[in-house]
């Protein structure tokens, strides 16, 4: 059996609707969910797939959410983690401790 061709930049530019279809078909999955499931502990994928606006997500220890926030309210990013790993875990923990949602 041959391998599928490597994806190109054009082939991975999807609409949210296309991603939703792929998710439900089982042809798309969360990044590294098998290696570090805790990283997706606070993902609410079903809500995100249906949502057209931002929504709060409940923090769970170990999660690594992607967030958008103003630098004015963001804690300083600890540069000691660069290239090490778990940098987003630490950052998310600090945001949650400061009351972030």
PDB file of C-alpha atoms in Angstrom:
ATOM      1  CA  UNK A   1       0.000   0.000   0.000  1.00  0.00           C
ATOM      2  CA  UNK A   2       1.370   3.388  -0.950  1.00  0.00           C
ATOM      3  CA  UNK A   3       1.504   6.367   1.343  1.00  0.00           C
ATOM      4  CA  UNK A   4      -0.647   9.418   0.814  1.00  0.00           C
ATOM      5  CA  UNK A   5       1.211  12.409  -0.595  1.00  0.00           C
ATOM      6  CA  UNK A   6       2.477  14.935   1.928  1.00  0.00           C
ATOM      7  CA  UNK A   7       0.050  17.818   2.480  1.00  0.00           C
ATOM      8  CA  UNK A   8       0.853  21.131   0.847  1.00  0.00           C
ATOM      9  CA  UNK A   9       0.203  24.577   2.277  1.00  0.00           C
ATOM     10  CA  UNK A  10      -2.823  24.890  -0.012  1.00  0.00           C
ATOM     11  CA  UNK A  11      -4.266  21.542   1.012  1.00  0.00           C
ATOM     12  CA  UNK A  12      -4.322  22.378   4.727  1.00  0.00           C
ATOM     13  CA  UNK A  13      -6.078  25.740   4.432  1.00  0.00           C
ATOM     14  CA  UNK A  14      -9.568  24.735   5.480  1.00  0.00           C
ATOM     15  CA  UNK A  15     -12.727  26.470   6.411  1.00  0.00           C
ATOM     16  CA  UNK A  16     -14.159  25.713   9.807  1.00  0.00           C
ATOM     17  CA  UNK A  17     -17.045  23.934   8.086  1.00  0.00           C
ATOM     18  CA  UNK A  18     -14.585  21.653   6.262  1.00  0.00           C
ATOM     19  CA  UNK A  19     -12.720  20.960   9.495  1.00  0.00           C
ATOM     20  CA  UNK A  20     -16.021  20.183  11.230  1.00  0.00           C
ATOM     21  CA  UNK A  21     -16.827  17.621   8.532  1.00  0.00           C
ATOM     22  CA  UNK A  22     -13.378  16.070   8.823  1.00  0.00           C
ATOM     23  CA  UNK A  23     -13.662  15.909  12.630  1.00  0.00           C
ATOM     24  CA  UNK A  24     -16.996  14.111  12.467  1.00  0.00           C
ATOM     25  CA  UNK A  25     -15.685  11.757   9.757  1.00  0.00           C
ATOM     26  CA  UNK A  26     -12.694  10.908  11.931  1.00  0.00           C
ATOM     27  CA  UNK A  27     -10.144  12.230   9.452  1.00  0.00           C
ATOM     28  CA  UNK A  28      -8.982  15.120  11.672  1.00  0.00           C
ATOM     29  CA  UNK A  29      -7.840  14.978  15.276  1.00  0.00           C
ATOM     30  CA  UNK A  30      -6.317  17.212  17.934  1.00  0.00           C
ATOM     31  CA  UNK A  31      -2.559  17.678  17.717  1.00  0.00           C
ATOM     32  CA  UNK A  32      -0.616  15.150  19.850  1.00  0.00           C
ATOM     33  CA  UNK A  33      -3.776  14.120  21.709  1.00  0.00           C
ATOM     34  CA  UNK A  34      -2.510  10.550  21.933  1.00  0.00           C
ATOM     35  CA  UNK A  35       0.881  11.561  23.328  1.00  0.00           C
ATOM     36  CA  UNK A  36      -0.328  14.157  25.850  1.00  0.00           C
ATOM     37  CA  UNK A  37      -4.105  13.959  26.389  1.00  0.00           C
ATOM     38  CA  UNK A  38      -3.936  16.373  29.338  1.00  0.00           C
ATOM     39  CA  UNK A  39      -2.907  19.063  26.872  1.00  0.00           C
ATOM     40  CA  UNK A  40      -6.440  18.978  25.479  1.00  0.00           C
ATOM     41  CA  UNK A  41      -8.171  18.612  28.855  1.00  0.00           C
ATOM     42  CA  UNK A  42      -9.797  22.031  28.611  1.00  0.00           C
ATOM     43  CA  UNK A  43     -10.619  21.877  24.915  1.00  0.00           C
ATOM     44  CA  UNK A  44     -14.326  21.931  24.334  1.00  0.00           C
ATOM     45  CA  UNK A  45     -14.105  20.741  20.769  1.00  0.00           C
ATOM     46  CA  UNK A  46     -17.816  20.200  20.229  1.00  0.00           C
ATOM     47  CA  UNK A  47     -18.628  23.724  21.442  1.00  0.00           C
ATOM     48  CA  UNK A  48     -15.810  25.218  19.366  1.00  0.00           C
ATOM     49  CA  UNK A  49     -16.970  23.405  16.248  1.00  0.00           C
ATOM     50  CA  UNK A  50     -20.492  24.856  16.682  1.00  0.00           C
ATOM     51  CA  UNK A  51     -19.439  28.314  17.872  1.00  0.00           C
ATOM     52  CA  UNK A  52     -18.948  31.408  15.778  1.00  0.00           C
ATOM     53  CA  UNK A  53     -17.864  33.575  18.733  1.00  0.00           C
ATOM     54  CA  UNK A  54     -15.325  33.227  21.554  1.00  0.00           C
ATOM     55  CA  UNK A  55     -16.457  31.361  24.655  1.00  0.00           C
ATOM     56  CA  UNK A  56     -14.938  30.678  28.084  1.00  0.00           C
ATOM     57  CA  UNK A  57     -13.273  27.323  28.679  1.00  0.00           C
ATOM     58  CA  UNK A  58     -12.935  25.747  32.111  1.00  0.00           C
ATOM     59  CA  UNK A  59      -9.295  25.307  33.101  1.00  0.00           C
ATOM     60  CA  UNK A  60      -8.032  21.826  33.948  1.00  0.00           C
ATOM     61  CA  UNK A  61      -4.503  21.181  35.168  1.00  0.00           C
ATOM     62  CA  UNK A  62      -2.142  20.343  32.327  1.00  0.00           C
ATOM     63  CA  UNK A  63      -4.154  21.847  29.510  1.00  0.00           C
ATOM     64  CA  UNK A  64      -2.429  23.804  26.771  1.00  0.00           C
ATOM     65  CA  UNK A  65      -5.121  25.955  25.196  1.00  0.00           C
ATOM     66  CA  UNK A  66      -4.492  28.392  22.393  1.00  0.00           C
ATOM     67  CA  UNK A  67      -5.493  31.809  23.661  1.00  0.00           C
ATOM     68  CA  UNK A  68      -5.761  35.325  22.323  1.00  0.00           C
ATOM     69  CA  UNK A  69      -5.296  38.098  24.826  1.00  0.00           C
ATOM     70  CA  UNK A  70      -3.912  41.584  25.056  1.00  0.00           C
ATOM     71  CA  UNK A  71      -0.283  41.969  26.080  1.00  0.00           C
ATOM     72  CA  UNK A  72      -1.493  44.597  28.542  1.00  0.00           C
ATOM     73  CA  UNK A  73      -3.175  41.936  30.679  1.00  0.00           C
ATOM     74  CA  UNK A  74      -0.921  38.988  29.879  1.00  0.00           C
ATOM     75  CA  UNK A  75       1.581  37.732  32.452  1.00  0.00           C
ATOM     76  CA  UNK A  76       5.168  37.796  31.247  1.00  0.00           C
ATOM     77  CA  UNK A  77       6.078  34.661  29.344  1.00  0.00           C
ATOM     78  CA  UNK A  78       8.775  32.689  31.168  1.00  0.00           C
ATOM     79  CA  UNK A  79      11.613  32.446  28.651  1.00  0.00           C
ATOM     80  CA  UNK A  80      13.244  29.633  30.669  1.00  0.00           C
ATOM     81  CA  UNK A  81      10.817  27.241  28.954  1.00  0.00           C
ATOM     82  CA  UNK A  82      11.850  28.045  25.371  1.00  0.00           C
ATOM     83  CA  UNK A  83      12.757  24.785  23.654  1.00  0.00           C
ATOM     84  CA  UNK A  84      12.016  22.720  26.749  1.00  0.00           C
ATOM     85  CA  UNK A  85       8.330  21.927  26.628  1.00  0.00           C
ATOM     86  CA  UNK A  86       5.336  22.432  28.903  1.00  0.00           C
ATOM     87  CA  UNK A  87       5.645  26.172  28.375  1.00  0.00           C
ATOM     88  CA  UNK A  88       1.969  26.567  27.495  1.00  0.00           C
ATOM     89  CA  UNK A  89       1.021  24.368  30.467  1.00  0.00           C
ATOM     90  CA  UNK A  90       2.789  26.784  32.803  1.00  0.00           C
ATOM     91  CA  UNK A  91       1.370  29.833  31.039  1.00  0.00           C
ATOM     92  CA  UNK A  92      -2.207  28.462  31.150  1.00  0.00           C
ATOM     93  CA  UNK A  93      -1.794  27.620  34.835  1.00  0.00           C
ATOM     94  CA  UNK A  94      -0.733  31.185  35.606  1.00  0.00           C
ATOM     95  CA  UNK A  95      -3.617  32.627  33.576  1.00  0.00           C
ATOM     96  CA  UNK A  96      -6.089  30.421  35.466  1.00  0.00           C
ATOM     97  CA  UNK A  97      -4.542  31.380  38.822  1.00  0.00           C
ATOM     98  CA  UNK A  98      -5.091  35.042  37.905  1.00  0.00           C
ATOM     99  CA  UNK A  99      -8.762  34.386  37.168  1.00  0.00           C
ATOM    100  CA  UNK A 100      -8.514  34.002  33.402  1.00  0.00           C
ATOM    101  CA  UNK A 101     -11.287  32.182  31.536  1.00  0.00           C
TER     102      UNK A 101
END
